Short mmCIF file of C-alpha atoms in Angstrom, two decimals:
data_model
loop_
_atom_site.label_atom_id
_atom_site.label_comp_id
_atom_site.label_asym_id
_atom_site.label_seq_id
_atom_site.Cartn_x
_atom_site.Cartn_y
_atom_site.Cartn_z
CA MET A 1 -8.93 23.99 10.61
CA ALA A 2 -5.07 23.78 10.08
CA PRO A 3 -3.65 21.12 7.83
CA GLY A 4 -3.06 17.94 9.56
CA TYR A 5 -5.43 18.23 12.20
CA GLY A 6 -8.55 16.27 13.10
CA THR A 7 -11.33 16.78 15.64
CA LYS A 8 -11.98 14.88 18.96
CA PRO A 9 -14.93 15.42 21.33
CA ALA A 10 -14.00 18.65 23.17
CA ALA A 11 -12.64 18.22 26.71
CA ILE A 12 -14.54 21.45 27.96
CA SER A 13 -17.93 22.91 27.29
CA SER A 14 -16.64 25.81 25.18
CA PRO A 15 -13.08 26.81 23.75
CA PRO A 16 -10.98 29.38 25.39
CA ALA A 17 -11.22 32.95 23.89
CA GLU A 18 -7.40 33.45 23.58
CA ALA A 19 -6.15 32.94 20.11
CA ASP A 20 -3.18 30.78 19.25
CA GLY A 21 -1.05 33.93 18.44
CA ASN A 22 2.36 34.09 17.18
CA PHE A 23 4.76 31.52 18.17
CA ALA A 24 7.93 33.25 17.04
CA LEU A 25 10.61 32.09 19.61
CA ALA A 26 13.45 34.40 20.96
CA THR A 27 14.96 31.90 23.46
CA GLN A 28 14.90 28.34 24.39
CA GLY A 29 12.85 29.34 27.56
CA ASP A 30 10.34 31.30 25.29
CA PHE A 31 10.17 28.29 22.94
CA GLU A 32 9.21 25.76 25.85
CA ALA A 33 6.63 28.13 27.40
CA GLN A 34 5.16 28.72 23.79
CA ARG A 35 5.08 24.84 23.19
CA LYS A 36 3.33 24.09 26.37
CA ARG A 37 0.84 26.80 25.92
CA ARG A 38 0.17 25.63 22.14
CA VAL A 39 -0.29 21.91 23.35
CA ASN A 40 -2.69 23.06 26.17
CA LEU A 41 -4.85 25.04 23.88
CA ASP A 42 -5.02 22.26 21.42
CA MET A 43 -5.95 19.65 24.02
CA GLU A 44 -8.61 21.98 25.56
CA ARG A 45 -10.26 22.48 22.27
CA GLY A 46 -10.24 18.97 21.48
CA ILE A 47 -7.74 19.21 18.47
CA ALA A 48 -5.92 16.07 17.66
CA ILE A 49 -3.01 15.83 15.33
CA SER A 50 -3.80 13.55 12.46
CA SER A 51 -0.54 13.89 10.39
CA LEU A 52 3.08 14.74 11.16
CA THR A 53 4.27 18.29 10.05
CA ALA A 54 7.23 20.43 10.93
CA ARG A 55 5.34 21.89 13.66
CA GLU A 56 5.00 18.45 15.50
CA PHE A 57 8.71 17.77 15.13
CA GLU A 58 9.41 21.34 16.52
CA ASP A 59 7.29 20.48 19.57
CA LEU A 60 8.90 17.21 19.96
CA PHE A 61 12.57 18.12 19.44
CA GLY A 62 12.79 22.00 19.72
CA GLY A 63 13.57 24.58 17.26
CA SER A 64 16.55 22.81 15.87
CA TRP A 65 14.70 19.80 15.14
CA GLN A 66 16.04 19.50 11.59
CA SER A 67 19.48 18.88 12.90
CA THR A 68 18.60 16.92 15.80
CA ARG A 69 19.67 12.96 16.21
CA PRO A 70 16.94 11.56 18.29
CA LYS A 71 17.14 8.41 20.43
CA LYS A 72 13.30 8.28 20.97
CA ILE A 73 10.07 9.41 19.22
CA ASP A 74 6.99 9.25 21.17
CA LEU A 75 3.82 9.73 19.27
CA SER A 76 1.51 8.01 21.70
CA GLY A 77 0.11 11.04 23.68
CA LYS A 78 -3.58 12.04 23.96
CA LYS A 79 -3.14 14.86 21.43
CA TYR A 80 -2.20 12.43 18.58
CA MET A 81 -4.63 10.64 16.21
CA ILE A 82 -2.07 10.01 13.46
CA GLU A 83 -3.56 8.27 10.37
CA SER A 84 -0.06 8.26 8.22
CA LEU A 85 3.61 8.21 8.82
CA ASP A 86 4.30 10.02 5.63
CA GLY A 87 5.40 13.04 7.62
CA LEU A 88 8.34 10.99 8.85
CA GLN A 89 10.00 11.92 5.44
CA LEU A 90 10.68 15.33 6.86
CA LEU A 91 13.35 13.87 9.16
CA ASP A 92 16.84 13.60 7.55
CA LYS A 93 17.42 9.87 7.20
CA GLY A 94 21.11 10.33 8.03
CA ARG A 95 20.24 11.66 11.50
CA LEU A 96 18.35 8.73 12.72
CA ASN A 97 21.23 6.52 13.36
CA ARG A 98 20.69 6.86 17.10
CA LEU A 99 17.14 6.34 17.16
CA LEU A 100 16.27 3.23 19.33
CA PHE A 101 12.86 3.57 20.46
CA ILE A 102 9.41 4.56 18.77
CA ASP A 103 6.01 4.32 20.29
CA LEU A 104 2.98 5.02 17.98
CA SER A 105 0.33 3.69 20.31
CA ASP A 106 -3.28 4.90 20.36
CA ASN A 107 -3.32 6.37 16.82
CA ARG A 108 -5.44 5.45 13.54
CA LEU A 109 -2.40 3.87 11.52
CA ASN A 110 -3.43 1.29 9.12
CA THR A 111 0.43 0.65 8.20
CA ILE A 112 3.59 1.28 9.70
CA ASP A 113 5.64 -0.17 6.89
CA TYR A 114 7.55 3.16 6.34
CA LEU A 115 9.75 2.03 9.49
CA SER A 116 12.32 0.13 7.58
CA ASN A 117 16.00 -0.15 7.37
CA THR A 118 15.92 1.77 4.07
CA ASN A 119 14.38 4.63 5.39
CA GLY A 120 16.95 5.20 8.08
CA PHE A 121 15.47 3.15 11.00
CA GLU A 122 18.05 0.22 10.87
CA GLN A 123 19.18 0.93 14.67
CA LEU A 124 15.68 0.84 15.99
CA VAL A 125 15.50 -1.57 18.84
CA THR A 126 11.90 -1.15 20.26
CA LEU A 127 8.63 -0.51 18.44
CA THR A 128 5.41 -0.10 20.03
CA ALA A 129 2.24 0.54 17.98
CA ARG A 130 -0.66 -0.68 20.25
CA ARG A 131 -4.40 0.15 19.55
CA ASN A 132 -4.11 1.06 15.90
CA LEU A 133 -5.70 -0.20 12.81
CA ILE A 134 -2.79 -2.35 11.37
CA ARG A 135 -3.83 -5.30 9.32
CA GLU A 136 -0.64 -6.78 7.79
CA PRO A 137 2.69 -5.42 8.84
CA HIS A 138 5.54 -5.77 6.42
CA LEU A 139 8.61 -4.66 8.57
CA GLN A 140 12.10 -4.90 7.71
CA LEU A 141 14.33 -3.94 10.74
CA LYS A 142 17.42 -5.79 11.13
CA LYS A 143 18.24 -4.77 14.87
CA LEU A 144 14.76 -4.63 16.25
CA MET A 145 14.57 -6.63 19.57
CA GLU A 146 10.95 -5.77 20.80
CA LEU A 147 7.85 -5.40 18.88
CA ASN A 148 4.40 -4.74 20.44
CA LEU A 149 1.29 -4.77 17.99
CA SER A 150 -1.43 -5.83 20.40
CA TYR A 151 -4.96 -4.68 20.12
CA ASN A 152 -4.74 -3.91 16.31
CA MET A 153 -6.55 -5.73 13.37
CA LEU A 154 -3.76 -8.11 12.40
CA THR A 155 -4.99 -11.06 10.21
CA SER A 156 -1.40 -12.31 9.68
CA PRO A 157 1.87 -11.94 11.88
CA PRO A 158 5.00 -10.02 10.65
CA ASP A 159 7.39 -12.03 8.48
CA LEU A 160 9.96 -12.67 11.14
CA SER A 161 12.73 -13.40 8.65
CA PHE A 162 13.00 -9.70 8.21
CA LEU A 163 13.25 -9.20 12.11
CA PRO A 164 16.22 -11.38 12.80
CA LEU A 165 17.18 -10.21 16.21
CA LEU A 166 13.75 -10.19 17.55
CA GLU A 167 13.30 -11.44 21.16
CA ILE A 168 10.02 -10.06 22.46
CA LEU A 169 6.79 -10.15 20.23
CA ILE A 170 3.54 -9.16 21.46
CA LEU A 171 0.29 -9.63 19.11
CA SER A 172 -2.30 -10.19 21.67
CA ASN A 173 -5.86 -9.20 21.12
CA ASN A 174 -6.05 -9.29 17.22
CA TYR A 175 -7.60 -11.54 14.52
CA LEU A 176 -4.91 -14.04 13.87
CA SER A 177 -5.73 -17.48 12.98
CA GLY A 178 -4.46 -20.61 11.20
CA SER A 179 -1.15 -22.38 12.27
CA PHE A 180 1.89 -21.26 13.92
CA GLN A 181 4.21 -21.88 11.31
CA ALA A 182 5.16 -18.37 10.80
CA PHE A 183 6.41 -18.04 14.26
CA LYS A 184 9.00 -20.67 13.77
CA MET A 185 11.14 -18.24 11.78
CA GLY A 186 11.69 -16.16 14.92
CA LEU A 187 14.84 -18.08 16.13
CA ARG A 188 15.74 -15.63 18.87
CA ILE A 189 12.27 -15.04 20.31
CA LYS A 190 11.98 -15.39 24.14
CA HIS A 191 8.60 -13.96 24.78
CA LEU A 192 5.77 -14.38 22.61
CA ASP A 193 2.05 -13.27 23.45
CA ILE A 194 -0.50 -14.27 20.84
CA SER A 195 -3.44 -14.55 23.49
CA HIS A 196 -6.91 -13.51 22.62
CA ASN A 197 -6.77 -14.18 18.84
CA GLN A 198 -8.59 -16.65 16.75
CA TYR A 199 -6.31 -19.75 16.80
CA ASP A 200 -7.93 -23.11 16.95
CA CYS A 201 -4.65 -25.16 17.59
CA TYR A 202 -2.30 -25.63 20.46
CA PRO A 203 0.77 -23.82 21.32
CA SER A 204 2.71 -26.99 21.40
CA GLU A 205 2.77 -26.91 17.73
CA LEU A 206 5.36 -24.19 17.92
CA SER A 207 8.06 -26.82 19.37
#
């Protein structure tokens, strides 16, 4: 089993006989064909990516991924089962200044705290991390405007004083309880969803 890979139940009764082969690339067209073939083989075999390596960034951004300046990172596909964001350290912090959107939904992350201003994510506007295992997020993102952490295991909300521009906050289907005092720090919030939690007080306390 290759490093960084876990196993999900196979989608077919038996794996294909064809081996992965050599993924050396001659042209961009060759790269794209090989990339699709590799992804399809992994999905057919029930292989899910559990950690981020150079191979994953190559699949996402192409053969020149080390010099790219992405605007979006989407790691929410069926082939992912990511348990850690440590692999994001492979990305040059100086080349993240155009990154506006990240989707980490449907993984096995228990923390996303690596996503911070100091790690190069200061331009991030939208962060979605639905259906993970996050309990206590400690995010510091000065330009974030939308945060979706629904269907996690949150026992406390993020500190909104470190998210000064946040306008949309979705924390539904978690384990939040107690008072709404923490939300009063979100001075710019226009949409707040905290439904299906364990609060025993009334939303009028937010006023």
